[in-house]
mmCIF file of N, CA and C in Angstrom:
data_model
loop_
_atom_site.group_PDB
_atom_site.id
_atom_site.type_symbol
_atom_site.label_atom_id
_atom_site.label_comp_id
_atom_site.label_asym_id
_atom_site.label_seq_id
_atom_site.Cartn_x
_atom_site.Cartn_y
_atom_site.Cartn_z
ATOM 1 N N UNK A 874 -8.638 -22.238 11.941
ATOM 2 C CA UNK A 874 -8.595 -20.834 12.307
ATOM 3 C C UNK A 874 -8.251 -20.006 11.073
ATOM 4 N N UNK A 875 -9.015 -18.951 10.848
ATOM 5 C CA UNK A 875 -8.810 -18.084 9.681
ATOM 6 C C UNK A 875 -7.615 -17.175 9.913
ATOM 7 N N UNK A 876 -6.815 -17.015 8.865
ATOM 8 C CA UNK A 876 -5.668 -16.110 8.919
ATOM 9 C C UNK A 876 -6.131 -14.718 8.517
ATOM 10 N N UNK A 877 -5.968 -13.743 9.417
ATOM 11 C CA UNK A 877 -6.404 -12.374 9.190
ATOM 12 C C UNK A 877 -5.184 -11.480 9.021
ATOM 13 N N UNK A 878 -5.270 -10.548 8.077
ATOM 14 C CA UNK A 878 -4.146 -9.652 7.802
ATOM 15 C C UNK A 878 -4.663 -8.235 7.573
ATOM 16 N N UNK A 879 -3.879 -7.258 8.001
ATOM 17 C CA UNK A 879 -4.164 -5.856 7.735
ATOM 18 C C UNK A 879 -3.163 -5.375 6.697
ATOM 19 N N UNK A 880 -3.676 -4.714 5.663
ATOM 20 C CA UNK A 880 -2.831 -4.183 4.583
ATOM 21 C C UNK A 880 -3.180 -2.712 4.402
ATOM 22 N N UNK A 881 -2.174 -1.911 4.128
ATOM 23 C CA UNK A 881 -2.374 -0.493 3.851
ATOM 24 C C UNK A 881 -1.408 -0.068 2.754
ATOM 25 N N UNK A 882 -1.547 1.137 2.271
ATOM 26 C CA UNK A 882 -0.505 1.680 1.408
ATOM 27 C C UNK A 882 0.438 2.492 2.297
ATOM 28 N N UNK A 883 1.576 2.840 1.769
ATOM 29 C CA UNK A 883 2.614 3.458 2.595
ATOM 30 C C UNK A 883 2.299 4.887 3.017
ATOM 31 N N UNK A 884 1.191 5.461 2.545
ATOM 32 C CA UNK A 884 0.835 6.806 3.004
ATOM 33 C C UNK A 884 0.454 6.817 4.478
ATOM 34 N N UNK A 885 0.216 5.649 5.058
ATOM 35 C CA UNK A 885 -0.095 5.559 6.488
ATOM 36 C C UNK A 885 1.143 5.790 7.349
ATOM 37 N N UNK A 886 2.321 5.775 6.726
ATOM 38 C CA UNK A 886 3.603 5.911 7.424
ATOM 39 C C UNK A 886 3.900 4.751 8.364
ATOM 40 N N UNK A 887 3.206 3.630 8.173
ATOM 41 C CA UNK A 887 3.481 2.415 8.946
ATOM 42 C C UNK A 887 4.091 1.379 8.015
ATOM 43 N N UNK A 888 5.197 0.793 8.439
ATOM 44 C CA UNK A 888 5.813 -0.284 7.659
ATOM 45 C C UNK A 888 5.783 -1.592 8.420
ATOM 46 N N UNK A 889 5.677 -1.508 9.735
ATOM 47 C CA UNK A 889 5.646 -2.686 10.601
ATOM 48 C C UNK A 889 4.635 -2.413 11.702
ATOM 49 N N UNK A 890 3.915 -3.426 12.109
ATOM 50 C CA UNK A 890 2.972 -3.317 13.211
ATOM 51 C C UNK A 890 3.191 -4.541 14.089
ATOM 52 N N UNK A 891 3.894 -4.348 15.186
ATOM 53 C CA UNK A 891 4.279 -5.460 16.054
ATOM 54 C C UNK A 891 3.073 -6.268 16.526
ATOM 55 N N UNK A 892 3.202 -7.586 16.452
ATOM 56 C CA UNK A 892 2.178 -8.491 16.949
ATOM 57 C C UNK A 892 0.979 -8.672 16.040
ATOM 58 N N UNK A 893 1.027 -8.097 14.829
ATOM 59 C CA UNK A 893 -0.100 -8.171 13.899
ATOM 60 C C UNK A 893 0.429 -8.587 12.531
ATOM 61 N N UNK A 894 -0.314 -9.451 11.847
ATOM 62 C CA UNK A 894 0.037 -9.780 10.465
ATOM 63 C C UNK A 894 -0.321 -8.555 9.638
ATOM 64 N N UNK A 895 0.695 -7.821 9.209
ATOM 65 C CA UNK A 895 0.522 -6.507 8.616
ATOM 66 C C UNK A 895 1.491 -6.328 7.465
ATOM 67 N N UNK A 896 1.032 -5.634 6.427
ATOM 68 C CA UNK A 896 1.933 -5.298 5.318
ATOM 69 C C UNK A 896 1.513 -3.975 4.692
ATOM 70 N N UNK A 897 2.507 -3.244 4.212
ATOM 71 C CA UNK A 897 2.300 -1.961 3.566
ATOM 72 C C UNK A 897 2.709 -2.068 2.100
ATOM 73 N N UNK A 898 1.777 -1.719 1.198
ATOM 74 C CA UNK A 898 2.078 -1.683 -0.233
ATOM 75 C C UNK A 898 2.644 -0.294 -0.547
ATOM 76 N N UNK A 899 3.826 -0.234 -1.159
ATOM 77 C CA UNK A 899 4.511 1.058 -1.299
ATOM 78 C C UNK A 899 4.009 1.949 -2.429
ATOM 79 N N UNK A 900 3.927 3.243 -2.123
ATOM 80 C CA UNK A 900 3.783 4.264 -3.149
ATOM 81 C C UNK A 900 5.175 4.521 -3.710
ATOM 82 N N UNK A 901 5.252 5.184 -4.856
ATOM 83 C CA UNK A 901 6.548 5.412 -5.495
ATOM 84 C C UNK A 901 6.649 6.852 -6.003
ATOM 85 N N UNK A 902 7.872 7.371 -6.011
ATOM 86 C CA UNK A 902 8.181 8.638 -6.673
ATOM 87 C C UNK A 902 9.117 8.289 -7.813
ATOM 88 N N UNK A 903 8.791 8.762 -9.017
ATOM 89 C CA UNK A 903 9.499 8.347 -10.224
ATOM 90 C C UNK A 903 10.108 9.558 -10.928
ATOM 91 N N UNK A 904 11.395 9.463 -11.237
ATOM 92 C CA UNK A 904 12.066 10.449 -12.087
ATOM 93 C C UNK A 904 12.626 9.701 -13.299
ATOM 94 N N UNK A 905 13.209 10.424 -14.228
ATOM 95 C CA UNK A 905 13.824 9.781 -15.392
ATOM 96 C C UNK A 905 15.032 8.953 -14.969
ATOM 97 N N UNK A 906 15.627 9.287 -13.816
ATOM 98 C CA UNK A 906 16.853 8.625 -13.366
ATOM 99 C C UNK A 906 16.629 7.513 -12.338
ATOM 100 N N UNK A 907 15.538 7.604 -11.570
ATOM 101 C CA UNK A 907 15.412 6.703 -10.429
ATOM 102 C C UNK A 907 13.959 6.554 -9.995
ATOM 103 N N UNK A 908 13.664 5.402 -9.381
ATOM 104 C CA UNK A 908 12.368 5.166 -8.754
ATOM 105 C C UNK A 908 12.610 5.024 -7.253
ATOM 106 N N UNK A 909 11.928 5.840 -6.465
ATOM 107 C CA UNK A 909 12.024 5.782 -5.012
ATOM 108 C C UNK A 909 10.804 5.024 -4.501
ATOM 109 N N UNK A 910 11.036 3.890 -3.872
ATOM 110 C CA UNK A 910 9.963 3.044 -3.360
ATOM 111 C C UNK A 910 9.789 3.345 -1.875
ATOM 112 N N UNK A 911 8.587 3.756 -1.492
ATOM 113 C CA UNK A 911 8.310 4.144 -0.108
ATOM 114 C C UNK A 911 8.082 2.905 0.759
ATOM 115 N N UNK A 912 9.189 2.282 1.131
ATOM 116 C CA UNK A 912 9.133 1.134 2.028
ATOM 117 C C UNK A 912 10.137 1.340 3.152
ATOM 118 N N UNK A 913 10.294 0.338 4.004
ATOM 119 C CA UNK A 913 11.179 0.493 5.166
ATOM 120 C C UNK A 913 12.647 0.659 4.779
ATOM 121 N N UNK A 914 12.994 0.405 3.525
ATOM 122 C CA UNK A 914 14.389 0.535 3.078
ATOM 123 C C UNK A 914 14.699 1.897 2.464
ATOM 124 N N UNK A 915 13.692 2.742 2.291
ATOM 125 C CA UNK A 915 13.893 4.046 1.657
ATOM 126 C C UNK A 915 14.744 4.953 2.544
ATOM 127 N N UNK A 916 15.805 5.497 1.963
ATOM 128 C CA UNK A 916 16.621 6.503 2.638
ATOM 129 C C UNK A 916 15.995 7.856 2.310
ATOM 130 N N UNK A 917 15.170 8.345 3.212
ATOM 131 C CA UNK A 917 14.391 9.558 2.958
ATOM 132 C C UNK A 917 15.302 10.767 2.743
ATOM 133 N N UNK A 918 16.347 10.900 3.528
ATOM 134 C CA UNK A 918 17.257 12.037 3.376
ATOM 135 C C UNK A 918 17.916 12.023 1.997
ATOM 136 N N UNK A 919 18.359 10.856 1.557
ATOM 137 C CA UNK A 919 18.956 10.738 0.219
ATOM 138 C C UNK A 919 17.940 11.113 -0.856
ATOM 139 N N UNK A 920 16.703 10.629 -0.714
ATOM 140 C CA UNK A 920 15.671 10.936 -1.695
ATOM 141 C C UNK A 920 15.402 12.444 -1.740
ATOM 142 N N UNK A 921 15.246 13.071 -0.594
ATOM 143 C CA UNK A 921 14.971 14.511 -0.538
ATOM 144 C C UNK A 921 16.106 15.298 -1.184
ATOM 145 N N UNK A 922 17.337 14.925 -0.880
ATOM 146 C CA UNK A 922 18.494 15.615 -1.476
ATOM 147 C C UNK A 922 18.546 15.402 -2.984
ATOM 148 N N UNK A 923 18.308 14.172 -3.431
ATOM 149 C CA UNK A 923 18.290 13.880 -4.867
ATOM 150 C C UNK A 923 17.216 14.688 -5.584
ATOM 151 N N UNK A 924 16.021 14.723 -5.007
ATOM 152 C CA UNK A 924 14.918 15.435 -5.650
ATOM 153 C C UNK A 924 15.133 16.942 -5.643
ATOM 154 N N UNK A 925 15.789 17.464 -4.604
ATOM 155 C CA UNK A 925 16.089 18.900 -4.553
ATOM 156 C C UNK A 925 17.061 19.290 -5.671
ATOM 157 N N UNK A 926 17.982 18.393 -5.995
ATOM 158 C CA UNK A 926 18.977 18.667 -7.037
ATOM 159 C C UNK A 926 18.463 18.314 -8.434
ATOM 160 N N UNK A 927 17.423 17.521 -8.512
ATOM 161 C CA UNK A 927 16.898 17.048 -9.793
ATOM 162 C C UNK A 927 16.159 18.176 -10.515
ATOM 163 N N UNK A 928 16.447 18.355 -11.777
ATOM 164 C CA UNK A 928 15.835 19.446 -12.560
ATOM 165 C C UNK A 928 14.751 18.966 -13.521
ATOM 166 N N UNK A 929 14.561 17.673 -13.604
ATOM 167 C CA UNK A 929 13.573 17.137 -14.541
ATOM 168 C C UNK A 929 12.197 16.981 -13.915
ATOM 169 N N UNK A 930 11.364 16.277 -14.627
ATOM 170 C CA UNK A 930 9.984 16.017 -14.215
ATOM 171 C C UNK A 930 9.949 14.796 -13.299
ATOM 172 N N UNK A 931 9.124 14.857 -12.283
ATOM 173 C CA UNK A 931 8.911 13.691 -11.432
ATOM 174 C C UNK A 931 7.411 13.424 -11.311
ATOM 175 N N UNK A 932 7.070 12.180 -11.058
ATOM 176 C CA UNK A 932 5.676 11.779 -10.885
ATOM 177 C C UNK A 932 5.582 10.861 -9.681
ATOM 178 N N UNK A 933 4.356 10.569 -9.281
ATOM 179 C CA UNK A 933 4.140 9.593 -8.219
ATOM 180 C C UNK A 933 3.321 8.442 -8.781
ATOM 181 N N UNK A 934 3.382 7.321 -8.087
ATOM 182 C CA UNK A 934 2.656 6.138 -8.514
ATOM 183 C C UNK A 934 2.106 5.420 -7.288
ATOM 184 N N UNK A 935 0.829 5.090 -7.349
ATOM 185 C CA UNK A 935 0.231 4.321 -6.261
ATOM 186 C C UNK A 935 0.605 2.843 -6.421
ATOM 187 N N UNK A 936 0.391 2.041 -5.383
ATOM 188 C CA UNK A 936 0.615 0.606 -5.544
ATOM 189 C C UNK A 936 -0.294 0.064 -6.644
ATOM 190 N N UNK A 937 0.239 -0.820 -7.462
ATOM 191 C CA UNK A 937 -0.600 -1.421 -8.501
ATOM 192 C C UNK A 937 -1.316 -2.649 -7.923
ATOM 193 N N UNK A 938 -2.305 -3.198 -8.617
ATOM 194 C CA UNK A 938 -3.028 -4.354 -8.070
ATOM 195 C C UNK A 938 -2.124 -5.518 -7.682
ATOM 196 N N UNK A 939 -1.056 -5.772 -8.447
ATOM 197 C CA UNK A 939 -0.140 -6.856 -8.092
ATOM 198 C C UNK A 939 0.574 -6.582 -6.769
ATOM 199 N N UNK A 940 0.911 -5.310 -6.492
ATOM 200 C CA UNK A 940 1.510 -4.961 -5.196
ATOM 201 C C UNK A 940 0.563 -5.342 -4.066
ATOM 202 N N UNK A 941 -0.707 -5.039 -4.246
ATOM 203 C CA UNK A 941 -1.694 -5.382 -3.214
ATOM 204 C C UNK A 941 -1.866 -6.893 -3.089
ATOM 205 N N UNK A 942 -1.959 -7.590 -4.196
ATOM 206 C CA UNK A 942 -2.134 -9.047 -4.145
ATOM 207 C C UNK A 942 -0.964 -9.694 -3.409
ATOM 208 N N UNK A 943 0.268 -9.230 -3.693
ATOM 209 C CA UNK A 943 1.434 -9.743 -2.953
ATOM 210 C C UNK A 943 1.296 -9.455 -1.464
ATOM 211 N N UNK A 944 0.820 -8.261 -1.127
ATOM 212 C CA UNK A 944 0.650 -7.885 0.278
ATOM 213 C C UNK A 944 -0.424 -8.740 0.956
ATOM 214 N N UNK A 945 -1.481 -9.112 0.233
ATOM 215 C CA UNK A 945 -2.529 -9.953 0.814
ATOM 216 C C UNK A 945 -1.985 -11.317 1.206
ATOM 217 N N UNK A 946 -0.952 -11.772 0.484
ATOM 218 C CA UNK A 946 -0.301 -13.045 0.816
ATOM 219 C C UNK A 946 -1.260 -14.207 0.756
ATOM 220 N N UNK A 947 -1.305 -14.989 1.832
ATOM 221 C CA UNK A 947 -2.166 -16.167 1.880
ATOM 222 C C UNK A 947 -3.264 -16.013 2.929
ATOM 223 N N UNK A 948 -3.621 -14.770 3.229
ATOM 224 C CA UNK A 948 -4.631 -14.509 4.255
ATOM 225 C C UNK A 948 -6.022 -14.941 3.797
ATOM 226 N N UNK A 949 -6.813 -15.405 4.754
ATOM 227 C CA UNK A 949 -8.204 -15.760 4.491
ATOM 228 C C UNK A 949 -9.101 -14.530 4.521
ATOM 229 N N UNK A 950 -8.696 -13.558 5.339
ATOM 230 C CA UNK A 950 -9.479 -12.341 5.530
ATOM 231 C C UNK A 950 -8.506 -11.168 5.582
ATOM 232 N N UNK A 951 -8.716 -10.178 4.712
ATOM 233 C CA UNK A 951 -7.818 -9.022 4.637
ATOM 234 C C UNK A 951 -8.632 -7.759 4.860
ATOM 235 N N UNK A 952 -8.095 -6.883 5.702
ATOM 236 C CA UNK A 952 -8.657 -5.552 5.904
ATOM 237 C C UNK A 952 -7.653 -4.577 5.320
ATOM 238 N N UNK A 953 -8.031 -3.925 4.215
ATOM 239 C CA UNK A 953 -7.126 -3.064 3.467
ATOM 240 C C UNK A 953 -7.606 -1.616 3.572
ATOM 241 N N UNK A 954 -6.735 -0.749 4.075
ATOM 242 C CA UNK A 954 -7.066 0.652 4.282
ATOM 243 C C UNK A 954 -6.157 1.490 3.391
ATOM 244 N N UNK A 955 -6.763 2.347 2.556
ATOM 245 C CA UNK A 955 -5.989 3.125 1.584
ATOM 246 C C UNK A 955 -6.094 4.621 1.836
ATOM 247 N N UNK A 956 -5.135 5.333 1.262
ATOM 248 C CA UNK A 956 -5.185 6.795 1.239
ATOM 249 C C UNK A 956 -6.494 7.220 0.569
ATOM 250 N N UNK A 957 -6.967 8.402 0.893
ATOM 251 C CA UNK A 957 -8.206 8.891 0.306
ATOM 252 C C UNK A 957 -8.206 8.787 -1.216
ATOM 253 N N UNK A 958 -9.300 8.324 -1.742
ATOM 254 C CA UNK A 958 -9.433 8.168 -3.189
ATOM 255 C C UNK A 958 -9.404 9.478 -3.956
ATOM 256 N N UNK A 959 -9.584 10.607 -3.257
ATOM 257 C CA UNK A 959 -9.545 11.893 -3.962
ATOM 258 C C UNK A 959 -8.119 12.378 -4.209
ATOM 259 N N UNK A 960 -7.119 11.721 -3.587
ATOM 260 C CA UNK A 960 -5.713 12.095 -3.800
ATOM 261 C C UNK A 960 -4.927 11.076 -4.615
ATOM 262 N N UNK A 961 -5.448 9.858 -4.708
ATOM 263 C CA UNK A 961 -4.658 8.781 -5.300
ATOM 264 C C UNK A 961 -5.562 7.724 -5.912
ATOM 265 N N UNK A 962 -4.995 6.930 -6.793
ATOM 266 C CA UNK A 962 -5.678 5.777 -7.358
ATOM 267 C C UNK A 962 -5.502 4.529 -6.518
ATOM 268 N N UNK A 963 -4.910 4.663 -5.342
ATOM 269 C CA UNK A 963 -4.619 3.517 -4.481
ATOM 270 C C UNK A 963 -5.876 2.719 -4.134
ATOM 271 N N UNK A 964 -6.959 3.414 -3.800
ATOM 272 C CA UNK A 964 -8.212 2.726 -3.466
ATOM 273 C C UNK A 964 -8.689 1.894 -4.658
ATOM 274 N N UNK A 965 -8.719 2.484 -5.844
ATOM 275 C CA UNK A 965 -9.168 1.757 -7.038
ATOM 276 C C UNK A 965 -8.282 0.552 -7.319
ATOM 277 N N UNK A 966 -6.991 0.717 -7.141
ATOM 278 C CA UNK A 966 -6.047 -0.376 -7.342
ATOM 279 C C UNK A 966 -6.310 -1.512 -6.346
ATOM 280 N N UNK A 967 -6.587 -1.149 -5.099
ATOM 281 C CA UNK A 967 -6.876 -2.158 -4.070
ATOM 282 C C UNK A 967 -8.171 -2.904 -4.374
ATOM 283 N N UNK A 968 -9.177 -2.208 -4.909
ATOM 284 C CA UNK A 968 -10.448 -2.855 -5.268
ATOM 285 C C UNK A 968 -10.231 -3.850 -6.411
ATOM 286 N N UNK A 969 -9.429 -3.480 -7.391
ATOM 287 C CA UNK A 969 -9.106 -4.405 -8.489
ATOM 288 C C UNK A 969 -8.393 -5.637 -7.918
ATOM 289 N N UNK A 970 -7.447 -5.409 -7.014
ATOM 290 C CA UNK A 970 -6.720 -6.521 -6.385
ATOM 291 C C UNK A 970 -7.674 -7.407 -5.592
ATOM 292 N N UNK A 971 -8.587 -6.800 -4.860
ATOM 293 C CA UNK A 971 -9.590 -7.546 -4.075
ATOM 294 C C UNK A 971 -10.376 -8.487 -4.985
ATOM 295 N N UNK A 972 -10.890 -7.939 -6.090
ATOM 296 C CA UNK A 972 -11.703 -8.745 -7.006
ATOM 297 C C UNK A 972 -10.905 -9.898 -7.596
ATOM 298 N N UNK A 973 -9.671 -9.654 -7.966
ATOM 299 C CA UNK A 973 -8.804 -10.705 -8.514
ATOM 300 C C UNK A 973 -8.494 -11.758 -7.456
ATOM 301 N N UNK A 974 -8.113 -11.296 -6.261
ATOM 302 C CA UNK A 974 -7.745 -12.197 -5.156
ATOM 303 C C UNK A 974 -8.909 -13.115 -4.790
ATOM 304 N N UNK A 975 -10.104 -12.525 -4.648
ATOM 305 C CA UNK A 975 -11.262 -13.332 -4.270
ATOM 306 C C UNK A 975 -11.655 -14.308 -5.376
ATOM 307 N N UNK A 976 -11.490 -13.910 -6.636
ATOM 308 C CA UNK A 976 -11.804 -14.807 -7.753
ATOM 309 C C UNK A 976 -10.833 -15.984 -7.817
ATOM 310 N N UNK A 977 -9.583 -15.747 -7.442
ATOM 311 C CA UNK A 977 -8.561 -16.792 -7.503
ATOM 312 C C UNK A 977 -8.511 -17.660 -6.246
ATOM 313 N N UNK A 978 -9.115 -17.206 -5.148
ATOM 314 C CA UNK A 978 -9.043 -17.924 -3.866
ATOM 315 C C UNK A 978 -10.437 -18.022 -3.259
ATOM 316 N N UNK A 979 -11.159 -19.063 -3.639
ATOM 317 C CA UNK A 979 -12.527 -19.243 -3.169
ATOM 318 C C UNK A 979 -12.592 -19.244 -1.637
ATOM 319 N N UNK A 980 -13.531 -18.487 -1.118
ATOM 320 C CA UNK A 980 -13.745 -18.435 0.333
ATOM 321 C C UNK A 980 -12.950 -17.366 1.049
ATOM 322 N N UNK A 981 -11.957 -16.791 0.390
ATOM 323 C CA UNK A 981 -11.191 -15.707 1.005
ATOM 324 C C UNK A 981 -11.900 -14.384 0.744
ATOM 325 N N UNK A 982 -11.751 -13.454 1.692
ATOM 326 C CA UNK A 982 -12.433 -12.167 1.578
ATOM 327 C C UNK A 982 -11.475 -11.015 1.847
ATOM 328 N N UNK A 983 -11.661 -9.941 1.076
ATOM 329 C CA UNK A 983 -10.890 -8.711 1.254
ATOM 330 C C UNK A 983 -11.887 -7.570 1.423
ATOM 331 N N UNK A 984 -11.679 -6.767 2.451
ATOM 332 C CA UNK A 984 -12.511 -5.595 2.715
ATOM 333 C C UNK A 984 -11.626 -4.371 2.505
ATOM 334 N N UNK A 985 -11.995 -3.513 1.548
ATOM 335 C CA UNK A 985 -11.189 -2.337 1.215
ATOM 336 C C UNK A 985 -11.905 -1.100 1.746
ATOM 337 N N UNK A 986 -11.172 -0.298 2.493
ATOM 338 C CA UNK A 986 -11.710 0.925 3.074
ATOM 339 C C UNK A 986 -10.976 2.133 2.525
ATOM 340 N N UNK A 987 -11.720 3.043 1.901
ATOM 341 C CA UNK A 987 -11.175 4.327 1.479
ATOM 342 C C UNK A 987 -11.141 5.182 2.750
ATOM 343 N N UNK A 988 -9.959 5.468 3.272
ATOM 344 C CA UNK A 988 -9.836 6.151 4.565
ATOM 345 C C UNK A 988 -10.350 7.585 4.554
ATOM 346 N N UNK A 989 -10.467 8.173 3.350
ATOM 347 C CA UNK A 989 -10.812 9.588 3.222
ATOM 348 C C UNK A 989 -9.800 10.464 3.944
ATOM 349 N N UNK A 990 -8.584 9.928 4.128
ATOM 350 C CA UNK A 990 -7.532 10.630 4.861
ATOM 351 C C UNK A 990 -6.179 10.110 4.415
ATOM 352 N N UNK A 991 -5.162 10.427 5.207
ATOM 353 C CA UNK A 991 -3.805 9.937 4.978
ATOM 354 C C UNK A 991 -3.013 10.059 6.272
ATOM 355 N N UNK A 992 -1.811 9.497 6.285
ATOM 356 C CA UNK A 992 -0.878 9.657 7.403
ATOM 357 C C UNK A 992 -1.397 9.212 8.759
ATOM 358 N N UNK A 993 -1.270 10.071 9.760
ATOM 359 C CA UNK A 993 -1.600 9.691 11.141
ATOM 360 C C UNK A 993 -3.051 9.241 11.337
ATOM 361 N N UNK A 994 -3.982 9.833 10.594
ATOM 362 C CA UNK A 994 -5.376 9.398 10.737
ATOM 363 C C UNK A 994 -5.550 7.964 10.239
ATOM 364 N N UNK A 995 -4.825 7.597 9.196
ATOM 365 C CA UNK A 995 -4.882 6.210 8.724
ATOM 366 C C UNK A 995 -4.308 5.283 9.783
ATOM 367 N N UNK A 996 -3.198 5.701 10.402
ATOM 368 C CA UNK A 996 -2.589 4.876 11.443
ATOM 369 C C UNK A 996 -3.566 4.643 12.590
ATOM 370 N N UNK A 997 -4.347 5.642 12.941
ATOM 371 C CA UNK A 997 -5.351 5.471 13.989
ATOM 372 C C UNK A 997 -6.412 4.460 13.572
ATOM 373 N N UNK A 998 -6.832 4.483 12.323
ATOM 374 C CA UNK A 998 -7.814 3.520 11.835
ATOM 375 C C UNK A 998 -7.256 2.102 11.890
ATOM 376 N N UNK A 999 -5.987 1.973 11.498
ATOM 377 C CA UNK A 999 -5.344 0.659 11.478
ATOM 378 C C UNK A 999 -5.241 0.121 12.876
#
């Protein structure tokens, strides 16, 4: 029996999906002082308060290909849904991860979908 997994980036606002082999690759917010990883452990209120008080430059970072490869785990078939490619490099990163994963694991397949959306619409697709 083939092991099937659903993977997304954290812009879907899903970290757990009961009854499904599921994983979310985190986006990040980066300042000179701290990196906020958008996963189930993120204290959103603390992050918002920190960023409101922060006077420096901040940036965001999509999941890198290694984040996606870790999320794919040992699945035979992966369905990966990303935030729209017009807002983030997440889709491109997932495609790089797909190519690497399939090259390293003969017979395994990854299907990457550019959702053309984010948030609740991604959750509906998932």
